[in-house]
Short mmCIF file of C-alpha atoms in Angstrom, two decimals:
data_model
loop_
_atom_site.label_atom_id
_atom_site.label_comp_id
_atom_site.label_asym_id
_atom_site.label_seq_id
_atom_site.Cartn_x
_atom_site.Cartn_y
_atom_site.Cartn_z
CA MET H 14 202.02 35.27 78.72
CA GLU H 15 202.36 36.81 75.26
CA ASP H 16 199.76 39.18 73.77
CA CYS H 17 199.56 39.14 69.76
CA LYS H 18 201.67 42.40 69.49
CA THR H 19 204.65 40.98 71.33
CA SER H 20 204.65 37.14 69.87
CA SER H 21 206.75 35.33 67.55
CA TYR H 22 203.52 34.14 65.75
CA LEU H 23 203.36 34.81 61.99
CA PRO H 24 200.72 37.44 60.52
CA ILE H 25 197.86 35.46 58.97
CA ALA H 26 196.41 35.72 55.55
CA ILE H 27 192.58 34.60 55.19
CA ILE H 28 191.41 33.90 52.31
CA ASN H 29 187.70 33.80 51.05
CA VAL H 30 186.39 31.22 48.51
CA GLY H 31 183.12 30.66 47.00
CA LEU H 32 180.22 31.49 44.92
CA PRO H 33 178.44 35.13 45.66
CA ALA H 34 175.79 35.43 47.60
CA ARG H 35 176.98 32.85 49.88
CA GLY H 36 177.74 34.89 52.96
CA LYS H 37 181.51 35.44 52.73
CA THR H 38 181.44 39.52 53.40
CA HIS H 39 178.71 39.02 56.24
CA SER H 40 181.22 36.75 58.01
CA THR H 41 184.13 38.90 56.56
CA LEU H 42 182.54 42.06 58.77
CA ALA H 43 182.50 39.62 61.64
CA LEU H 44 185.59 38.48 61.72
CA LYS H 45 186.91 42.41 61.20
CA ARG H 46 185.09 42.87 64.58
CA TYR H 47 186.47 39.89 66.23
CA PHE H 48 189.79 40.70 65.68
CA THR H 49 189.07 44.25 66.27
CA TRP H 50 188.09 43.35 69.69
CA LEU H 51 190.58 41.23 70.41
CA GLY H 52 193.26 44.17 70.03
CA MET H 53 194.82 42.58 66.77
CA ASP H 54 195.44 44.94 64.01
CA SER H 55 193.37 43.52 60.83
CA LYS H 56 192.10 44.75 57.74
CA ILE H 57 189.75 43.91 55.04
CA PHE H 58 190.76 43.65 51.07
CA ASN H 59 187.45 43.90 49.37
CA VAL H 60 188.20 42.75 45.83
CA GLY H 61 185.02 44.24 44.80
CA GLU H 62 186.02 47.55 46.27
CA TYR H 63 188.94 47.76 44.13
CA ARG H 64 187.09 47.08 41.36
CA ARG H 65 184.91 50.04 41.84
CA LYS H 66 187.87 52.14 42.68
CA LEU H 67 189.58 51.21 39.23
CA PHE H 68 186.68 50.61 36.51
CA GLY H 69 183.77 52.67 38.43
CA ILE H 70 180.10 51.20 38.67
CA VAL H 71 180.29 49.18 36.06
CA GLY H 72 176.01 48.49 35.11
CA PRO H 73 175.15 45.15 34.56
CA LEU H 74 177.76 42.57 35.85
CA ASP H 75 177.39 39.73 32.82
CA SER H 76 179.47 41.76 30.91
CA MET H 77 182.13 42.64 33.25
CA PHE H 78 182.35 38.73 33.88
CA ASP H 79 182.06 37.60 30.60
CA ASN H 80 184.81 34.58 30.20
CA ASN H 81 184.37 34.82 26.37
CA ASN H 82 185.69 38.66 26.93
CA GLU H 83 189.51 38.83 27.29
CA GLN H 84 189.76 42.12 28.01
CA SER H 85 187.14 41.62 30.88
CA LYS H 86 189.21 38.47 31.92
CA LYS H 87 191.99 41.27 32.06
CA ASN H 88 190.52 43.52 34.13
CA ARG H 89 189.18 41.37 36.64
CA LEU H 90 192.95 40.02 36.99
CA GLU H 91 194.47 43.39 37.52
CA VAL H 92 191.85 44.04 40.12
CA SER H 93 192.66 40.91 42.03
CA LYS H 94 196.30 41.31 41.69
CA LEU H 95 196.43 44.87 43.20
CA CYS H 96 193.99 43.69 46.10
CA PHE H 97 196.09 41.17 47.32
CA LYS H 98 199.71 42.89 46.71
CA ASP H 99 198.22 45.40 49.13
CA LEU H 100 197.34 42.82 51.46
CA VAL H 101 200.88 41.35 51.53
CA ASN H 102 202.08 44.84 52.03
CA TYR H 103 200.18 45.43 54.87
CA LEU H 104 200.68 42.07 56.56
CA LYS H 105 204.63 42.33 55.71
CA ASN H 106 205.63 45.98 55.84
CA GLU H 107 202.45 47.72 58.04
CA ASN H 108 202.51 45.60 61.31
CA GLY H 109 199.08 43.94 60.54
CA ASP H 110 198.24 41.18 62.36
CA VAL H 111 195.80 39.92 60.14
CA ALA H 112 194.13 40.43 56.73
CA ILE H 113 191.06 39.05 55.06
CA PHE H 114 191.32 38.47 50.98
CA ASP H 115 187.46 39.21 50.32
CA GLY H 116 187.03 37.79 46.83
CA SER H 117 185.77 34.73 45.24
CA ASN H 118 188.96 32.45 44.63
CA LEU H 119 187.41 29.85 43.06
CA SER H 120 190.31 27.97 41.05
CA LYS H 121 192.91 25.65 42.24
CA SER H 122 195.38 27.74 40.28
CA ILE H 123 194.21 30.66 41.92
CA ARG H 124 194.55 29.52 45.22
CA LYS H 125 197.79 28.24 44.36
CA VAL H 126 199.62 31.44 43.56
CA LEU H 127 197.95 32.85 46.95
CA HIS H 128 199.46 30.34 48.83
CA ASP H 129 202.62 30.43 47.17
CA THR H 130 203.04 34.89 47.19
CA LEU H 131 201.84 34.21 50.99
CA THR H 132 204.43 31.41 52.20
CA GLN H 133 207.22 33.28 50.08
CA ASN H 134 206.87 36.76 52.50
CA GLY H 135 206.46 34.88 55.98
CA ILE H 136 202.70 34.86 55.98
CA GLU H 137 200.36 31.96 57.31
CA SER H 138 197.34 31.51 55.15
CA LEU H 139 193.73 29.95 55.75
CA PHE H 140 191.29 29.55 53.25
CA ILE H 141 187.74 29.16 54.18
CA GLU H 142 185.27 28.22 51.64
CA TYR H 143 181.79 28.97 51.85
CA ILE H 144 179.41 26.76 50.13
CA CYS H 145 175.14 26.90 50.14
CA ASP H 146 173.24 24.67 48.23
CA ILE H 147 169.61 25.97 49.50
CA GLU H 148 168.12 27.99 46.96
CA SER H 149 166.47 29.98 49.40
CA LEU H 150 168.91 31.12 51.33
CA VAL H 151 170.96 32.20 48.41
CA GLU H 152 167.73 34.17 47.06
CA GLU H 153 167.64 36.20 50.54
CA ASN H 154 171.36 37.02 50.59
CA ILE H 155 170.78 38.23 46.65
CA ARG H 156 167.47 40.69 47.34
CA LYS H 157 168.50 41.60 50.97
CA VAL H 158 171.81 42.05 50.56
CA LYS H 159 173.83 42.31 47.08
CA ILE H 160 171.16 43.96 44.98
CA ASN H 161 171.79 47.21 47.92
CA SER H 162 175.29 47.50 46.76
CA PRO H 163 176.56 50.65 45.30
CA ASP H 164 176.68 47.95 41.34
CA TYR H 165 172.42 48.57 41.46
CA ILE H 166 171.95 51.57 42.92
CA LYS H 167 170.52 52.89 39.68
CA MET H 168 168.72 49.43 38.76
CA PRO H 169 165.04 48.55 39.26
CA LYS H 170 165.01 45.55 41.87
CA GLU H 171 163.99 42.37 39.96
CA ASP H 172 166.28 43.71 36.83
CA ALA H 173 169.51 43.77 39.69
CA VAL H 174 168.05 40.33 41.12
CA LYS H 175 168.26 38.57 37.50
CA ASP H 176 171.86 40.18 36.58
CA PHE H 177 173.09 39.22 39.83
CA LYS H 178 172.01 35.21 38.66
CA LYS H 179 174.12 35.92 35.56
CA LYS H 180 177.06 37.09 37.29
CA ILE H 181 176.80 33.82 39.39
CA ASP H 182 175.99 31.42 36.43
CA THR H 183 178.95 32.76 34.19
CA MET H 184 181.35 32.39 37.05
CA LEU H 185 180.05 28.35 37.60
CA PRO H 186 182.12 27.26 34.91
CA SER H 187 185.35 28.36 36.90
CA TYR H 188 184.51 26.73 40.20
CA GLU H 189 186.44 24.38 41.68
CA THR H 190 186.07 23.46 45.66
CA ILE H 191 188.78 23.31 47.59
CA ASP H 192 190.32 19.66 48.32
CA GLU H 193 194.35 20.78 48.36
CA PRO H 194 195.74 18.55 50.91
CA ASN H 195 198.58 21.05 51.56
CA LEU H 196 196.20 23.95 52.39
CA SER H 197 194.82 25.06 55.57
CA PHE H 198 191.54 25.15 54.79
CA ILE H 199 187.71 25.41 56.61
CA LYS H 200 184.74 24.66 54.70
CA LEU H 201 181.35 26.28 56.08
CA ILE H 202 178.24 24.11 54.45
CA ASN H 203 174.89 25.69 54.41
CA SER H 204 175.53 28.80 56.96
CA GLY H 205 177.47 26.69 58.99
CA GLN H 206 175.00 23.55 59.24
CA ARG H 207 178.43 21.29 58.75
CA ILE H 208 181.39 22.44 59.26
CA GLU H 209 184.80 20.68 57.42
CA THR H 210 188.31 21.07 58.21
CA ASN H 211 191.83 20.52 56.52
CA ASN H 212 195.36 21.36 58.41
CA LEU H 213 194.56 23.75 60.48
CA ARG H 214 197.21 25.30 62.62
CA GLY H 215 198.21 28.50 64.19
CA TYR H 216 197.49 30.39 67.73
CA LEU H 217 194.79 31.71 69.66
CA PRO H 218 195.40 33.30 72.96
CA ASP H 219 194.92 31.28 76.09
CA PHE H 220 194.21 32.94 79.45
CA ASP H 221 192.66 32.01 82.65
CA ASP H 222 183.67 38.38 92.91
CA HIS H 223 185.30 41.71 92.77
CA ASN H 224 184.04 45.00 93.16
CA ASP H 225 184.64 48.21 90.92
CA LYS H 226 183.41 50.98 92.18
CA GLY H 227 182.65 52.67 88.56
CA ASP H 228 180.22 50.13 88.16
CA GLY H 229 176.75 52.09 88.30
CA ILE H 230 174.73 49.70 89.58
CA ARG H 231 177.10 48.83 92.21
CA LYS H 232 176.47 52.79 93.36
CA LEU H 233 172.61 51.84 94.45
CA ASN H 234 171.34 50.25 97.75
CA VAL H 235 169.58 47.16 97.97
CA ASP H 236 166.30 48.98 97.59
CA GLY H 237 167.39 51.23 94.75
CA ILE H 238 168.73 47.76 93.16
CA ILE H 239 165.50 46.42 93.20
CA GLU H 240 163.60 49.52 91.68
CA TYR H 241 166.14 49.67 89.34
CA SER H 242 165.17 46.11 88.49
CA LYS H 243 160.94 47.20 87.79
CA LYS H 244 162.03 49.97 85.52
CA LEU H 245 164.42 47.39 83.97
CA HIS H 246 161.86 44.86 83.25
CA SER H 247 159.08 47.27 82.12
CA ALA H 248 161.57 48.68 79.96
CA VAL H 249 162.75 45.67 77.89
CA MET H 250 159.72 43.66 77.93
CA ARG H 251 157.28 46.68 76.47
CA ARG H 252 160.35 46.69 73.92
CA ILE H 253 160.16 42.95 72.87
CA ASN H 254 156.43 43.41 72.50
CA GLU H 255 156.93 45.90 70.16
CA ILE H 256 159.51 43.79 68.54
CA ASN H 257 157.10 40.65 68.09
CA PRO H 258 153.56 42.10 69.06
CA GLN H 259 151.77 38.29 67.98
CA ASN H 260 154.38 36.30 69.97
CA ASP H 261 151.79 34.96 72.49
CA ASN H 262 153.31 31.26 72.42
CA THR H 263 153.50 30.17 76.06
CA THR H 264 155.96 27.83 75.41
CA ASN H 265 158.65 29.94 72.94
CA THR H 266 161.62 32.05 75.05
CA LYS H 267 160.87 35.29 74.27
CA LEU H 268 163.89 36.76 76.41
CA ILE H 269 166.75 35.00 77.94
CA VAL H 270 168.89 37.10 81.07
CA TRP H 271 172.55 36.58 81.57
CA THR H 272 173.58 37.74 84.58
CA SER H 273 177.04 38.25 86.12
CA PRO H 274 177.50 35.94 89.61
CA SER H 275 177.91 39.37 91.76
CA GLN H 276 174.73 39.87 94.09
CA SER H 277 174.16 43.15 92.61
CA SER H 278 173.66 41.42 88.64
CA VAL H 279 171.28 39.22 90.27
CA GLN H 280 169.40 41.49 92.28
CA ALA H 281 168.88 43.45 88.84
CA ALA H 282 167.03 40.73 87.74
CA THR H 283 164.60 40.03 90.05
CA ALA H 284 161.87 41.41 88.40
CA PHE H 285 162.32 39.06 85.37
CA GLU H 286 162.12 35.81 87.80
CA ASN H 287 158.02 35.55 87.50
CA GLU H 288 157.86 36.40 83.58
CA ILE H 289 156.56 33.97 81.52
CA ASN H 290 158.65 32.65 78.68
CA VAL H 291 161.75 34.21 80.53
CA LEU H 292 164.93 32.53 81.27
CA LEU H 293 167.34 33.46 83.76
CA ARG H 294 170.82 32.34 83.73
CA LYS H 295 174.31 33.40 86.08
CA ARG H 296 176.97 33.18 83.57
CA MET H 297 180.37 33.13 85.67
CA MET H 298 181.93 34.14 82.91
CA LEU H 299 180.18 37.61 83.20
CA LYS H 300 182.47 38.38 86.54
CA GLN H 301 184.06 41.83 86.79
CA ARG H 302 187.61 42.36 85.30
CA ASN H 303 189.87 41.52 88.08
CA GLN H 304 192.22 44.31 89.50
CA GLY H 305 194.63 42.43 91.72
CA ILE H 306 195.99 44.31 94.13
CA PHE H 307 193.55 47.10 93.36
CA ASN H 308 190.48 45.64 93.93
CA GLY H 309 187.67 47.45 95.40
CA LEU H 310 189.52 50.54 94.32
CA ASN H 311 188.22 53.20 92.04
CA PRO H 312 190.58 54.89 89.46
CA ASP H 313 191.07 58.12 91.56
CA GLU H 314 191.78 55.93 94.70
CA ILE H 315 194.29 53.63 92.72
CA LYS H 316 195.88 56.70 91.46
CA SER H 317 196.44 58.23 95.04
CA LYS H 318 197.73 54.65 96.36
CA ASN H 319 200.47 54.05 93.83
CA PRO H 320 200.42 57.01 91.21
CA GLU H 321 203.45 54.94 89.06
CA GLU H 322 201.34 51.76 88.14
CA TYR H 323 198.60 53.93 87.42
CA LEU H 324 200.68 56.04 84.95
CA LYS H 325 201.80 52.96 83.60
CA TYR H 326 198.20 52.13 83.06
CA LEU H 327 197.31 55.47 81.68
CA GLU H 328 199.68 54.79 78.82
CA ASN H 329 198.06 51.52 77.54
CA PRO H 330 194.65 51.50 78.89
CA TYR H 331 193.66 47.65 76.99
CA TYR H 332 197.02 45.69 78.18
CA HIS H 333 198.07 46.73 81.13
CA ARG H 334 197.79 44.47 83.65
CA TYR H 335 197.73 45.60 87.00
CA PRO H 336 199.91 43.37 89.98
CA MET H 337 198.05 39.93 90.24
CA ALA H 338 195.41 41.32 87.74
CA GLU H 339 193.52 41.02 84.26
CA SER H 340 193.91 43.69 81.44
CA TYR H 341 191.00 44.48 79.22
CA TYR H 342 192.96 42.38 76.69
CA ASP H 343 192.47 39.35 79.19
CA LEU H 344 188.86 39.60 79.77
CA SER H 345 188.37 40.01 76.31
CA THR H 346 189.81 37.00 75.77
CA ARG H 347 187.77 35.51 78.64
CA LEU H 348 184.28 36.36 77.13
CA GLU H 349 185.30 34.85 73.96
CA ALA H 350 182.96 32.14 74.94
CA ILE H 351 180.14 34.48 75.77
CA ILE H 352 180.54 35.95 72.19
CA LEU H 353 180.25 32.62 70.73
CA ASP H 354 177.47 31.68 72.66
CA LEU H 355 175.54 35.10 71.86
CA GLU H 356 176.27 34.67 67.90
CA ARG H 357 174.32 31.48 67.79
CA GLU H 358 171.87 32.60 70.12
CA THR H 359 167.91 32.88 68.35
CA SER H 360 166.37 34.66 70.97
CA ASN H 361 166.52 37.93 72.88
CA VAL H 362 169.36 38.22 75.41
CA LEU H 363 169.48 40.48 78.16
CA ILE H 364 173.12 41.06 79.49
CA ILE H 365 173.68 42.32 83.29
CA ALA H 366 176.72 42.81 84.05
CA PRO H 367 179.77 44.98 85.68
CA SER H 368 180.91 47.63 83.72
CA SER H 369 184.44 46.55 82.32
CA VAL H 370 182.09 43.33 80.95
CA LEU H 371 179.54 45.51 79.03
CA ARG H 372 182.65 47.55 77.95
CA CYS H 373 184.08 44.60 76.30
CA LEU H 374 180.88 42.81 75.17
CA TYR H 375 179.82 46.61 73.40
CA ALA H 376 183.40 46.91 71.88
CA TYR H 377 182.50 43.77 69.81
CA PHE H 378 179.06 44.52 68.32
CA ALA H 379 178.76 48.05 67.85
CA PRO H 380 177.78 49.66 65.04
CA VAL H 381 181.36 51.47 64.45
CA SER H 382 184.32 50.03 64.86
CA PHE H 383 186.84 51.97 66.85
CA SER H 384 190.28 51.26 68.98
CA HIS H 385 190.96 48.66 71.59
CA SER H 386 192.62 51.39 73.21
CA VAL H 387 189.25 53.01 73.66
CA ILE H 388 187.45 50.39 75.25
CA PRO H 389 188.39 50.72 79.12
CA SER H 390 186.77 54.44 78.52
CA LEU H 391 183.43 53.78 77.80
CA SER H 392 180.76 54.88 79.81
CA PHE H 393 176.76 53.68 80.44
CA SER H 394 174.05 55.03 81.91
CA THR H 395 172.14 53.05 84.23
CA SER H 396 168.92 55.20 82.83
CA ASN H 397 168.57 53.13 79.97
CA VAL H 398 169.08 50.10 77.86
CA ILE H 399 171.35 49.81 74.70
CA GLU H 400 169.62 47.44 72.17
CA LEU H 401 172.00 45.88 69.46
CA THR H 402 170.46 44.30 66.43
CA PRO H 403 172.51 42.21 63.81
CA GLY H 404 172.33 43.07 60.65
CA ALA H 405 173.81 41.62 57.24
CA TYR H 406 176.58 44.70 58.02
CA GLY H 407 176.57 44.97 61.50
CA CYS H 408 175.19 46.12 64.00
CA ALA H 409 171.97 48.76 64.79
CA GLU H 410 171.99 50.21 68.08
CA LYS H 411 168.90 52.00 69.99
CA LYS H 412 168.97 53.21 73.48
CA ILE H 413 166.02 52.15 75.58
CA PRO H 414 165.20 54.50 78.17
CA LEU H 415 164.53 53.09 81.85
CA VAL H 416 161.07 55.12 82.64
#
């Protein structure tokens, strides 16, 4: 099975479309995290960042986005062209897999130029339009995210809100929703409440209870796991009550616990069984990475048994497959359904799983992105729980000690 580095698939440019404060940048960061997690070389090209590099912090934005000011229109066009030129160069000459063009791209004429340029350079295009007609959601996005951008550092909060709304008003006359039949596009309406698609094509890789002596919980005997379960339960429930101390509604789920199918993972969750408002679920997708002919062996034992194969692994630890085994790339792909479920989940979720699974999941949600080659070397202590809380610009991380 070919991976994304050895296949003949064309690179892909994702083009954002939509008015400000509709969730483009937030979703762009999530997509970037997802592609990095899959081991794909990806990069965001943000028009706003290019504008600030060229023209600095411009202050009140209504002047920069005044459609009656010819110089302002030229400046915006110059910024967009430079940003897009770098995107094309990244995909065509720098071995990039996916690039995201994070701008407004409101008119059909602009989108035609972008599409034609990409096609001429052998690059696939996908347009994603973000539409929101729920004013409360737009207002919330402006107040929580947009006025905290570098453009508004020195501006009082309410003035910044008014100024940002002016920016939106100046852009409205230029806005043409996507209906071009030749384009591949997705419309995300009201934060994904409704989704429309057209002419989608492209690729996603398709892939299909083993022991790993590197997993911390597996080192414990049965009595040790039961004691660990009690400490885990105490720490997690204490933390949940700190986050939401008023939640005493017995019909409301406070916590969902997902375990791998392994006996040790299930036993580690036993202390949650009689907890009110806690739902336990065994997830087959969370099973340990299959090490093929080396199942049950730790790295030192594999090195001793077959040093040549172990050296191959060290050369490319994320993509390498032992005979009849899964690579970490395969495991990450297998966990895609879990990731999608987590993104949709509104309750707190505790995941108890083997280390290889936790490495891949952590890499996706980690506050700071890192190379996929690091994933196989990540380690986790059984003395704490890692709490990852989603936010507008990624997850905040906190370690909860088991005491």
